[in-house]
C-alpha cells in the first residue's frame, strides 16, 4: 500500500520516481517489494499520461496511441498486481522519504531538455528522416518520455505523418 501511495505523491516523472525508489532500495533492501510496486504504478500512470498529453495537442494522435499504450498499461498492471501480492508494510518510512513534488530545478531541467529535443527533432527528421525520429524517440524516452511525447505531438500537429509519430511515441 505504501508503494502505491508513494508513486502517487512522487514527482510526475516515472523516470524520477524509478531513480528515487531505486536509491531508497539501495539504502534499505527490505523496501524492494513496495518500491517495485510503486515503480510499476508510476509507469502505468505514464502510459495514461502520454495519451492525455498527446490528446491536448492532437486528438487523433491520442486515439491512435490509446491501443498500443493501453495494451502496455494492461500488461504492466498485471505485473504490478503480481508484485503487490508479496508486499509488506514498512511503518510509514516510505512516505517520509518522498521529496517535494514541486521541484523547481527539476522543472527547469525539463524545460531545457524539451528545448533540446525540439532542436534535435528538427535535425533528426531533416537529416535522417523517419529513422532519425525513431532513434531520437528511443534515446529520449530513456530519459523523459513526456518531453519526447510533447515534441512528437507538436510535429504531428505540424503535419508529420501520424503513423510515424505513433510509432515513435510507442518506441519512447
Coordinates of C-alpha atoms in Angstrom, one line a residue:
X1 CA 0.0 0.0 0.0
X2 CA 2.8 2.4 0.9
X3 CA 4.5 1.8 -2.5
X4 CA 1.2 2.7 -4.2
X5 CA 0.8 5.9 -2.2
X6 CA 4.4 6.9 -2.7
X7 CA 4.1 6.5 -6.5
X8 CA 1.1 8.9 -6.5
X9 CA 2.8 11.6 -4.3
X10 CA 6.2 11.3 -6.0
X11 CA 7.3 13.5 -8.9
X12 CA 5.2 13.3 -12.1
X13 CA 8.1 11.7 -14.0
X14 CA 8.2 7.9 -13.9
X15 CA 11.9 8.1 -14.5
X16 CA 12.4 10.3 -11.5
X17 CA 10.2 8.0 -9.4
X18 CA 12.1 4.9 -10.6
X19 CA 15.5 6.5 -9.8
X20 CA 14.3 7.8 -6.4
X21 CA 12.8 4.5 -5.4
X22 CA 16.0 2.6 -6.5
X23 CA 18.1 4.8 -4.3
X24 CA 15.7 4.0 -1.4
X25 CA 16.1 0.3 -2.0
X26 CA 19.9 0.7 -2.2
X27 CA 19.8 2.1 1.3
X28 CA 17.3 -0.5 2.6
X29 CA 16.9 -3.7 0.6
X30 CA 13.7 -4.6 2.6
X31 CA 11.9 -1.9 0.6
X32 CA 12.4 -3.7 -2.7
X33 CA 8.8 -5.1 -2.9
X34 CA 6.9 -1.9 -2.1
X35 CA 9.3 0.2 -4.3
X36 CA 8.8 -2.2 -7.2
X37 CA 5.0 -1.8 -6.7
X38 CA 5.4 2.0 -6.7
X39 CA 7.6 1.9 -9.9
X40 CA 5.1 -0.3 -11.6
X41 CA 2.2 2.0 -10.7
X42 CA 4.2 5.1 -11.8
X43 CA 5.0 3.6 -15.1
X44 CA 1.4 2.5 -15.6
X45 CA 0.3 6.1 -15.0
X46 CA 2.9 7.2 -17.5
X47 CA 1.1 5.4 -20.3
X48 CA -2.2 7.1 -19.5
X49 CA -0.4 10.5 -19.1
X50 CA 1.2 10.1 -22.6
X51 CA -2.2 9.6 -24.2
X52 CA -3.6 12.7 -22.3
X53 CA -0.6 14.9 -23.2
X54 CA -0.8 13.8 -26.8
X55 CA -4.5 14.4 -26.8
X56 CA -4.1 18.0 -25.7
X57 CA -2.2 18.7 -28.8
X58 CA -3.8 16.3 -31.3
X59 CA -6.9 14.2 -30.5
X60 CA -6.4 11.9 -33.5
X61 CA -2.9 11.1 -32.2
X62 CA -4.3 10.3 -28.7
X63 CA -6.9 7.9 -30.2
X64 CA -4.2 6.1 -32.2
X65 CA -1.9 5.9 -29.2
X66 CA -4.6 4.5 -26.9
X67 CA -4.4 0.9 -28.3
X68 CA -0.7 0.2 -28.1
X69 CA -0.1 2.2 -24.9
X70 CA -3.3 0.8 -23.4
X71 CA -2.0 -2.8 -24.1
X72 CA 1.3 -1.9 -22.5
X73 CA -0.5 -0.4 -19.4
X74 CA -2.7 -3.6 -19.0
X75 CA 0.4 -5.8 -19.1
X76 CA 2.2 -3.6 -16.6
X77 CA -0.8 -3.6 -14.3
X78 CA -0.9 -7.4 -14.3
X79 CA 2.8 -7.5 -13.5
X80 CA 2.3 -4.9 -10.7
X81 CA -0.5 -6.9 -9.2
X82 CA 1.8 -9.9 -9.1
X83 CA 4.4 -7.8 -7.3
X84 CA 1.8 -6.4 -4.9
X85 CA 1.0 -9.9 -3.7
X86 CA 4.3 -10.0 -1.9
X87 CA 4.3 -6.5 -0.5
X88 CA 4.5 -5.9 3.3
X89 CA 4.1 -2.6 5.2
X90 CA 7.0 -0.6 6.4
X91 CA 5.7 1.7 9.2
X92 CA 5.4 4.9 7.2
X93 CA 9.1 5.0 6.4
X94 CA 8.4 5.4 2.6
X95 CA 6.1 8.4 2.9
X96 CA 8.8 10.2 5.0
X97 CA 11.4 9.7 2.3
X98 CA 9.5 11.1 -0.7
X99 CA 10.6 14.6 -1.5
X100 CA 8.8 17.7 -2.6
X101 CA 6.9 17.1 -5.9
X102 CA 7.1 20.8 -6.7
X103 CA 10.8 20.7 -7.6
X104 CA 11.7 23.9 -9.4
X105 CA 15.2 22.8 -10.5
X106 CA 13.7 19.6 -12.0
X107 CA 11.1 21.8 -13.9
X108 CA 13.9 23.9 -15.3
X109 CA 15.8 20.9 -16.4
X110 CA 12.7 19.5 -18.0
X111 CA 12.3 22.8 -19.9
X112 CA 15.9 22.7 -21.1
X113 CA 15.5 19.0 -22.1
X114 CA 12.3 19.9 -24.0
X115 CA 14.1 22.7 -25.9
X116 CA 17.0 20.4 -26.7
X117 CA 14.5 17.8 -28.0
X118 CA 12.8 20.3 -30.2
X119 CA 16.1 21.2 -31.9
X120 CA 17.3 17.6 -32.1
X121 CA 13.9 16.5 -33.5
X122 CA 14.1 19.1 -36.3
X123 CA 17.6 17.9 -37.3
X124 CA 16.9 14.2 -36.8
X125 CA 13.9 14.5 -39.2
X126 CA 15.7 16.7 -41.7
X127 CA 18.9 14.8 -41.9
X128 CA 17.9 11.2 -41.1
X129 CA 14.2 11.1 -41.9
X130 CA 12.0 8.6 -40.2
X131 CA 14.9 6.6 -38.9
X132 CA 16.2 9.7 -37.1
X133 CA 12.9 10.3 -35.5
X134 CA 12.7 6.7 -34.2
X135 CA 16.3 6.8 -32.9
X136 CA 15.7 10.1 -31.2
X137 CA 12.5 8.8 -29.6
X138 CA 14.3 5.7 -28.3
X139 CA 17.1 7.7 -26.8
X140 CA 14.9 10.5 -25.4
X141 CA 12.4 8.0 -24.0
X142 CA 15.1 6.6 -21.7
X143 CA 15.4 10.0 -20.0
X144 CA 11.9 11.5 -20.2
X145 CA 9.0 10.2 -22.2
X146 CA 6.9 13.3 -21.5
X147 CA 9.3 15.6 -23.3
X148 CA 9.5 13.5 -26.4
X149 CA 5.8 13.0 -26.4
X150 CA 5.2 16.7 -26.4
X151 CA 7.8 17.2 -29.2
X152 CA 6.4 14.5 -31.4
X153 CA 2.8 15.5 -30.8
X154 CA 3.7 19.0 -31.9
X155 CA 5.3 17.6 -35.0
X156 CA 2.1 15.6 -35.7
X157 CA 0.1 18.8 -35.4
X158 CA 2.5 20.5 -37.8
X159 CA 2.0 17.8 -40.4
X160 CA 4.3 14.9 -39.7
X161 CA 2.6 11.7 -40.7
X162 CA 0.5 10.3 -37.8
X163 CA 1.7 6.7 -38.3
X164 CA 5.3 7.8 -37.8
X165 CA 4.5 9.8 -34.7
X166 CA 2.5 7.0 -33.2
X167 CA 5.4 4.5 -33.7
X168 CA 8.0 7.0 -32.4
X169 CA 6.0 7.7 -29.2
X170 CA 5.3 4.0 -28.7
X171 CA 9.1 3.3 -29.0
X172 CA 9.8 6.0 -26.5

